[in-house]
mmCIF file of C-alpha atoms in Angstrom:
data_model
loop_
_atom_site.group_PDB
_atom_site.id
_atom_site.type_symbol
_atom_site.label_atom_id
_atom_site.label_comp_id
_atom_site.label_asym_id
_atom_site.label_seq_id
_atom_site.Cartn_x
_atom_site.Cartn_y
_atom_site.Cartn_z
ATOM 1 C CA ASP W 1 -49.579 -0.423 -136.846
ATOM 2 C CA GLN W 2 -48.279 -3.989 -135.735
ATOM 3 C CA GLN W 3 -50.103 -6.093 -138.379
ATOM 4 C CA VAL W 4 -48.397 -9.286 -136.674
ATOM 5 C CA LYS W 5 -48.044 -9.573 -132.924
ATOM 6 C CA GLN W 6 -46.236 -12.130 -130.790
ATOM 7 C CA ASN W 7 -47.411 -10.402 -127.349
ATOM 8 C CA SER W 8 -45.057 -12.760 -125.400
ATOM 9 C CA PRO W 9 -41.565 -11.348 -125.415
ATOM 10 C CA SER W 10 -40.058 -14.188 -123.332
ATOM 11 C CA LEU W 11 -41.216 -17.797 -122.557
ATOM 12 C CA SER W 12 -39.137 -20.396 -120.211
ATOM 13 C CA VAL W 13 -39.506 -24.318 -120.541
ATOM 14 C CA GLN W 14 -38.524 -27.278 -118.699
ATOM 15 C CA GLU W 15 -36.210 -29.343 -121.263
ATOM 16 C CA GLY W 16 -38.481 -32.391 -121.939
ATOM 17 C CA ARG W 17 -42.232 -30.363 -121.663
ATOM 18 C CA ILE W 18 -43.852 -28.355 -124.337
ATOM 19 C CA SER W 19 -43.374 -25.236 -125.829
ATOM 20 C CA ILE W 20 -46.332 -23.119 -127.134
ATOM 21 C CA LEU W 21 -45.249 -19.720 -129.080
ATOM 22 C CA ASN W 22 -48.118 -17.725 -130.173
ATOM 23 C CA CYS W 23 -48.761 -14.863 -132.972
ATOM 24 C CA ASP W 24 -51.414 -12.557 -133.916
ATOM 25 C CA TYR W 25 -52.021 -11.007 -136.951
ATOM 26 C CA THR W 26 -54.730 -8.450 -137.647
ATOM 27 C CA ASN W 27 -54.354 -8.405 -141.809
ATOM 28 C CA SER W 28 -57.045 -10.479 -143.323
ATOM 29 C CA MET W 29 -54.861 -10.907 -146.486
ATOM 30 C CA PHE W 30 -52.276 -12.330 -144.808
ATOM 31 C CA ASP W 31 -53.167 -16.307 -145.943
ATOM 32 C CA TYR W 32 -49.207 -17.626 -146.129
ATOM 33 C CA PHE W 33 -46.999 -17.850 -142.690
ATOM 34 C CA LEU W 34 -43.646 -19.207 -141.307
ATOM 35 C CA TRP W 35 -41.443 -19.607 -138.551
ATOM 36 C CA TYR W 36 -38.028 -18.537 -137.927
ATOM 37 C CA LYS W 37 -35.798 -19.570 -135.125
ATOM 38 C CA LYS W 38 -33.080 -17.107 -134.927
ATOM 39 C CA TYR W 39 -29.629 -17.285 -132.565
ATOM 40 C CA PRO W 40 -27.895 -14.105 -131.279
ATOM 41 C CA ALA W 41 -25.762 -12.161 -134.273
ATOM 42 C CA GLU W 42 -26.916 -14.864 -136.627
ATOM 43 C CA GLY W 43 -29.463 -14.594 -139.614
ATOM 44 C CA PRO W 44 -33.142 -16.265 -139.114
ATOM 45 C CA THR W 45 -32.958 -19.657 -139.715
ATOM 46 C CA PHE W 46 -36.675 -21.565 -141.499
ATOM 47 C CA LEU W 47 -38.251 -23.910 -139.537
ATOM 48 C CA ILE W 48 -41.405 -24.601 -140.698
ATOM 49 C CA SER W 49 -44.572 -22.848 -142.816
ATOM 50 C CA ILE W 50 -48.186 -22.837 -143.095
ATOM 51 C CA SER W 51 -50.276 -22.043 -145.824
ATOM 52 C CA SER W 52 -54.507 -20.988 -144.915
ATOM 53 C CA ILE W 53 -55.764 -24.083 -146.962
ATOM 54 C CA LYS W 54 -53.953 -25.883 -143.853
ATOM 55 C CA ASP W 55 -54.929 -25.565 -139.805
ATOM 56 C CA LYS W 56 -51.610 -27.723 -139.246
ATOM 57 C CA ASN W 57 -48.817 -28.694 -140.238
ATOM 58 C CA GLU W 58 -46.286 -30.877 -138.691
ATOM 59 C CA ASP W 59 -42.134 -31.022 -138.683
ATOM 60 C CA GLY W 60 -40.538 -33.824 -136.779
ATOM 61 C CA ARG W 61 -41.080 -31.546 -133.143
ATOM 62 C CA PHE W 62 -42.397 -28.979 -134.921
ATOM 63 C CA THR W 63 -45.846 -28.282 -135.366
ATOM 64 C CA VAL W 64 -47.708 -25.231 -136.758
ATOM 65 C CA PHE W 65 -51.432 -24.741 -135.898
ATOM 66 C CA LEU W 66 -53.329 -22.067 -137.877
ATOM 67 C CA ASN W 67 -56.830 -20.604 -137.001
ATOM 68 C CA LYS W 68 -58.144 -18.273 -139.573
ATOM 69 C CA SER W 69 -61.203 -17.418 -137.727
ATOM 70 C CA ALA W 70 -59.327 -16.275 -134.742
ATOM 71 C CA LYS W 71 -56.477 -14.930 -136.519
ATOM 72 C CA HIS W 72 -54.220 -16.581 -134.261
ATOM 73 C CA LEU W 73 -51.438 -19.247 -135.168
ATOM 74 C CA SER W 74 -49.187 -21.131 -132.924
ATOM 75 C CA LEU W 75 -45.704 -23.361 -133.116
ATOM 76 C CA HIS W 76 -45.351 -26.159 -130.593
ATOM 77 C CA ILE W 77 -41.932 -27.619 -130.371
ATOM 78 C CA VAL W 78 -42.539 -31.194 -128.450
ATOM 79 C CA PRO W 79 -40.212 -32.176 -126.958
ATOM 80 C CA SER W 80 -38.353 -29.099 -126.119
ATOM 81 C CA GLN W 81 -34.605 -29.381 -125.820
ATOM 82 C CA PRO W 82 -31.658 -26.621 -124.604
ATOM 83 C CA GLY W 83 -30.576 -26.153 -128.345
ATOM 84 C CA ASP W 84 -34.334 -24.441 -129.036
ATOM 85 C CA SER W 85 -33.429 -21.624 -127.019
ATOM 86 C CA ALA W 86 -33.116 -18.771 -128.974
ATOM 87 C CA VAL W 87 -35.496 -16.547 -130.299
ATOM 88 C CA TYR W 88 -38.738 -17.347 -132.823
ATOM 89 C CA PHE W 89 -40.221 -15.019 -135.117
ATOM 90 C CA CYS W 90 -43.725 -15.895 -136.835
ATOM 91 C CA ALA W 91 -44.061 -13.583 -140.545
ATOM 92 C CA ALA W 92 -47.062 -13.285 -142.732
ATOM 93 C CA SER W 93 -47.700 -12.739 -146.058
ATOM 94 C CA PRO W 94 -50.566 -11.992 -148.968
ATOM 95 C CA SER W 95 -51.078 -14.074 -151.547
ATOM 96 C CA SER W 96 -51.188 -11.319 -153.828
ATOM 97 C CA GLY W 97 -47.603 -12.009 -155.075
ATOM 98 C CA THR W 98 -46.255 -9.493 -153.096
ATOM 99 C CA TYR W 99 -43.617 -11.561 -151.251
ATOM 100 C CA LYS W 100 -44.076 -8.746 -148.713
ATOM 101 C CA TYR W 101 -43.132 -10.749 -145.255
ATOM 102 C CA ILE W 102 -44.323 -9.109 -142.457
ATOM 103 C CA PHE W 103 -42.490 -10.311 -139.349
ATOM 104 C CA GLY W 104 -43.587 -10.530 -135.240
ATOM 105 C CA THR W 105 -41.215 -9.043 -132.283
ATOM 106 C CA GLY W 106 -40.185 -11.923 -131.723
ATOM 107 C CA THR W 107 -40.647 -14.353 -128.465
ATOM 108 C CA ARG W 108 -37.340 -15.085 -126.901
ATOM 109 C CA LEU W 109 -37.392 -19.046 -125.705
ATOM 110 C CA LYS W 110 -35.124 -20.737 -122.609
ATOM 111 C CA VAL W 111 -34.944 -23.941 -122.426
ATOM 112 C CA LEU W 112 -33.963 -25.362 -118.961
ATOM 113 C CA ALA W 113 -32.324 -28.237 -118.482
ATOM 114 C CA SER C 1 -27.048 -25.282 -154.024
ATOM 115 C CA GLN C 2 -28.053 -21.501 -153.170
ATOM 116 C CA THR C 3 -25.821 -19.125 -151.016
ATOM 117 C CA ILE C 4 -26.507 -16.033 -149.717
ATOM 118 C CA HIS C 5 -23.495 -13.739 -148.818
ATOM 119 C CA GLN C 6 -23.699 -10.042 -146.780
ATOM 120 C CA TRP C 7 -20.749 -8.537 -145.418
ATOM 121 C CA PRO C 8 -19.751 -6.944 -143.655
ATOM 122 C CA ALA C 9 -20.230 -8.314 -140.449
ATOM 123 C CA THR C 10 -19.612 -5.806 -138.012
ATOM 124 C CA LEU C 11 -19.410 -1.962 -138.988
ATOM 125 C CA VAL C 12 -19.127 0.974 -136.490
ATOM 126 C CA GLN C 13 -19.676 4.405 -138.035
ATOM 127 C CA PRO C 14 -19.701 7.725 -136.936
ATOM 128 C CA VAL C 15 -23.037 9.940 -137.699
ATOM 129 C CA GLY C 16 -23.111 11.393 -140.593
ATOM 130 C CA SER C 17 -20.555 9.046 -142.664
ATOM 131 C CA PRO C 18 -22.388 7.129 -145.380
ATOM 132 C CA LEU C 19 -22.919 3.706 -145.626
ATOM 133 C CA SER C 20 -23.061 0.852 -148.302
ATOM 134 C CA LEU C 21 -23.992 -2.830 -147.325
ATOM 135 C CA GLU C 22 -23.970 -5.553 -149.972
ATOM 136 C CA CYS C 23 -25.465 -8.739 -150.279
ATOM 137 C CA THR C 24 -25.051 -11.350 -153.786
ATOM 138 C CA VAL C 25 -26.704 -14.421 -154.002
ATOM 139 C CA GLU C 26 -25.492 -17.508 -155.897
ATOM 140 C CA GLY C 27 -26.884 -20.824 -157.283
ATOM 141 C CA THR C 28 -30.626 -18.870 -158.384
ATOM 142 C CA SER C 29 -31.368 -16.468 -160.760
ATOM 143 C CA ASN C 30 -34.233 -13.938 -160.517
ATOM 144 C CA PRO C 31 -34.500 -14.013 -156.571
ATOM 145 C CA ASN C 32 -36.777 -11.666 -154.700
ATOM 146 C CA LEU C 33 -34.399 -10.102 -152.530
ATOM 147 C CA TYR C 34 -35.061 -7.932 -149.240
ATOM 148 C CA TRP C 35 -33.420 -5.912 -146.832
ATOM 149 C CA TYR C 36 -34.724 -6.397 -143.092
ATOM 150 C CA ARG C 37 -33.647 -4.579 -140.034
ATOM 151 C CA GLN C 38 -33.845 -5.304 -136.246
ATOM 152 C CA ALA C 39 -32.818 -2.580 -133.757
ATOM 153 C CA ALA C 40 -32.510 -3.078 -130.425
ATOM 154 C CA GLY C 41 -35.480 -4.790 -128.584
ATOM 155 C CA ARG C 42 -37.502 -4.978 -131.620
ATOM 156 C CA GLY C 43 -38.399 -7.529 -134.044
ATOM 157 C CA LEU C 44 -37.537 -7.608 -137.789
ATOM 158 C CA GLN C 45 -38.495 -4.822 -139.873
ATOM 159 C CA LEU C 46 -39.006 -4.784 -143.683
ATOM 160 C CA LEU C 47 -36.963 -1.868 -145.298
ATOM 161 C CA PHE C 48 -37.030 -2.441 -148.688
ATOM 162 C CA TYR C 49 -37.483 -5.976 -151.079
ATOM 163 C CA SER C 50 -37.589 -6.062 -155.293
ATOM 164 C CA VAL C 51 -38.358 -8.616 -157.528
ATOM 165 C CA GLY C 52 -35.895 -7.363 -160.474
ATOM 166 C CA ILE C 53 -32.947 -5.487 -161.553
ATOM 167 C CA GLY C 54 -33.551 -1.829 -161.236
ATOM 168 C CA GLN C 55 -37.395 -2.503 -159.263
ATOM 169 C CA ILE C 56 -37.281 -1.398 -155.653
ATOM 170 C CA SER C 57 -39.981 -1.127 -153.331
ATOM 171 C CA SER C 58 -39.522 1.178 -150.042
ATOM 172 C CA GLU C 59 -41.603 0.233 -146.761
ATOM 173 C CA VAL C 60 -40.306 2.453 -144.406
ATOM 174 C CA PRO C 61 -39.577 5.920 -145.364
ATOM 175 C CA GLN C 62 -35.952 7.406 -143.850
ATOM 176 C CA ASN C 63 -32.650 8.391 -145.014
ATOM 177 C CA LEU C 64 -31.547 4.673 -146.507
ATOM 178 C CA SER C 65 -32.428 3.395 -149.944
ATOM 179 C CA ALA C 66 -31.182 0.071 -151.923
ATOM 180 C CA SER C 67 -30.434 -0.509 -155.608
ATOM 181 C CA ARG C 68 -29.789 -3.513 -157.136
ATOM 182 C CA PRO C 69 -27.511 -3.163 -159.955
ATOM 183 C CA GLN C 70 -27.441 -6.957 -160.996
ATOM 184 C CA ASP C 71 -29.770 -9.924 -160.924
ATOM 185 C CA ARG C 72 -28.221 -10.866 -157.419
ATOM 186 C CA GLN C 73 -26.706 -8.303 -155.899
ATOM 187 C CA PHE C 74 -28.713 -5.634 -153.382
ATOM 188 C CA ILE C 75 -27.075 -3.057 -152.092
ATOM 189 C CA LEU C 76 -27.870 -0.729 -149.008
ATOM 190 C CA SER C 77 -26.874 2.660 -148.546
ATOM 191 C CA SER C 78 -27.013 5.881 -146.306
ATOM 192 C CA LYS C 79 -25.779 9.448 -148.050
ATOM 193 C CA LYS C 80 -25.408 10.423 -144.021
ATOM 194 C CA LEU C 81 -25.879 7.917 -140.992
ATOM 195 C CA LEU C 82 -28.480 8.784 -138.232
ATOM 196 C CA LEU C 83 -27.641 7.308 -133.924
ATOM 197 C CA SER C 84 -31.380 5.769 -134.765
ATOM 198 C CA ASP C 85 -30.121 3.850 -138.328
ATOM 199 C CA SER C 86 -27.881 1.689 -135.446
ATOM 200 C CA GLY C 87 -29.553 -2.355 -135.643
ATOM 201 C CA PHE C 88 -28.819 -5.264 -137.027
ATOM 202 C CA TYR C 89 -29.320 -5.278 -141.253
ATOM 203 C CA LEU C 90 -30.311 -8.741 -142.851
ATOM 204 C CA CYS C 91 -30.487 -9.341 -146.201
ATOM 205 C CA ALA C 92 -32.878 -12.152 -147.527
ATOM 206 C CA TRP C 93 -33.914 -13.744 -150.704
ATOM 207 C CA SER C 94 -36.402 -16.013 -152.146
ATOM 208 C CA GLY C 95 -37.576 -17.754 -154.993
ATOM 209 C CA GLY C 96 -40.225 -16.928 -157.754
ATOM 210 C CA SER C 97 -43.075 -18.046 -155.419
ATOM 211 C CA GLY C 98 -41.974 -16.916 -152.630
ATOM 212 C CA GLU C 99 -42.659 -19.593 -150.505
ATOM 213 C CA LYS C 100 -39.472 -18.675 -147.964
ATOM 214 C CA LEU C 101 -37.074 -16.138 -147.102
ATOM 215 C CA PHE C 102 -33.575 -17.724 -146.738
ATOM 216 C CA PHE C 103 -31.214 -14.786 -144.521
ATOM 217 C CA GLY C 104 -27.883 -14.148 -145.096
ATOM 218 C CA SER C 105 -25.903 -13.372 -141.573
ATOM 219 C CA GLY C 106 -26.461 -9.951 -140.858
ATOM 220 C CA THR C 107 -23.924 -6.601 -140.693
ATOM 221 C CA GLN C 108 -24.400 -5.461 -136.670
ATOM 222 C CA LEU C 109 -24.368 -1.367 -137.806
ATOM 223 C CA SER C 110 -23.071 0.659 -134.915
ATOM 224 C CA VAL C 111 -23.354 4.358 -135.352
ATOM 225 C CA LEU C 112 -21.735 6.354 -133.194
#
């Protein structure tokens, strides 16, 4: 049972435009969410996080939105740059202190110059 | 600053051979440690996590095992590899609050 889902395996966006990556989850106990970026043959690098007490968090070109009622979060990248081309993973964890992060299957973003 | 080391970077092993992947963390104490696997075309699957020496939680029943002999050392092992064990293995750590995972550079394992 996939508790964290990224239903779009790939996304292509023109340079300078907005990239929107989506993530859905099924477990209502999840209340801390992370986004990671991964290049081939490398470990994922942390981008941005959000906890359930917020509905938005911004860091430079990256903004994460959380809709708890819909169990949905999204990552916005504005403006998109060719260097943003990578696989993006969302991850979720409950606040019970188990520190178990469940990752989605990833979305491959391609930013076209 | 904290760093995580994972080796080897690539490994090719025959079916039925043993496996040992090692991960060490520097610059922090009592980290939470994790092993993840990314199989071809799939997401990151949590295999094991540890909140302390000798404390291992297994998430997926399989022929892999993990051990934490020291505070900042995490080892992934198998006695006999299967073809399905091929994948990209990632070690990660988080602090006590568990708010963020930091990943190693990964090991690409090919079982032939």
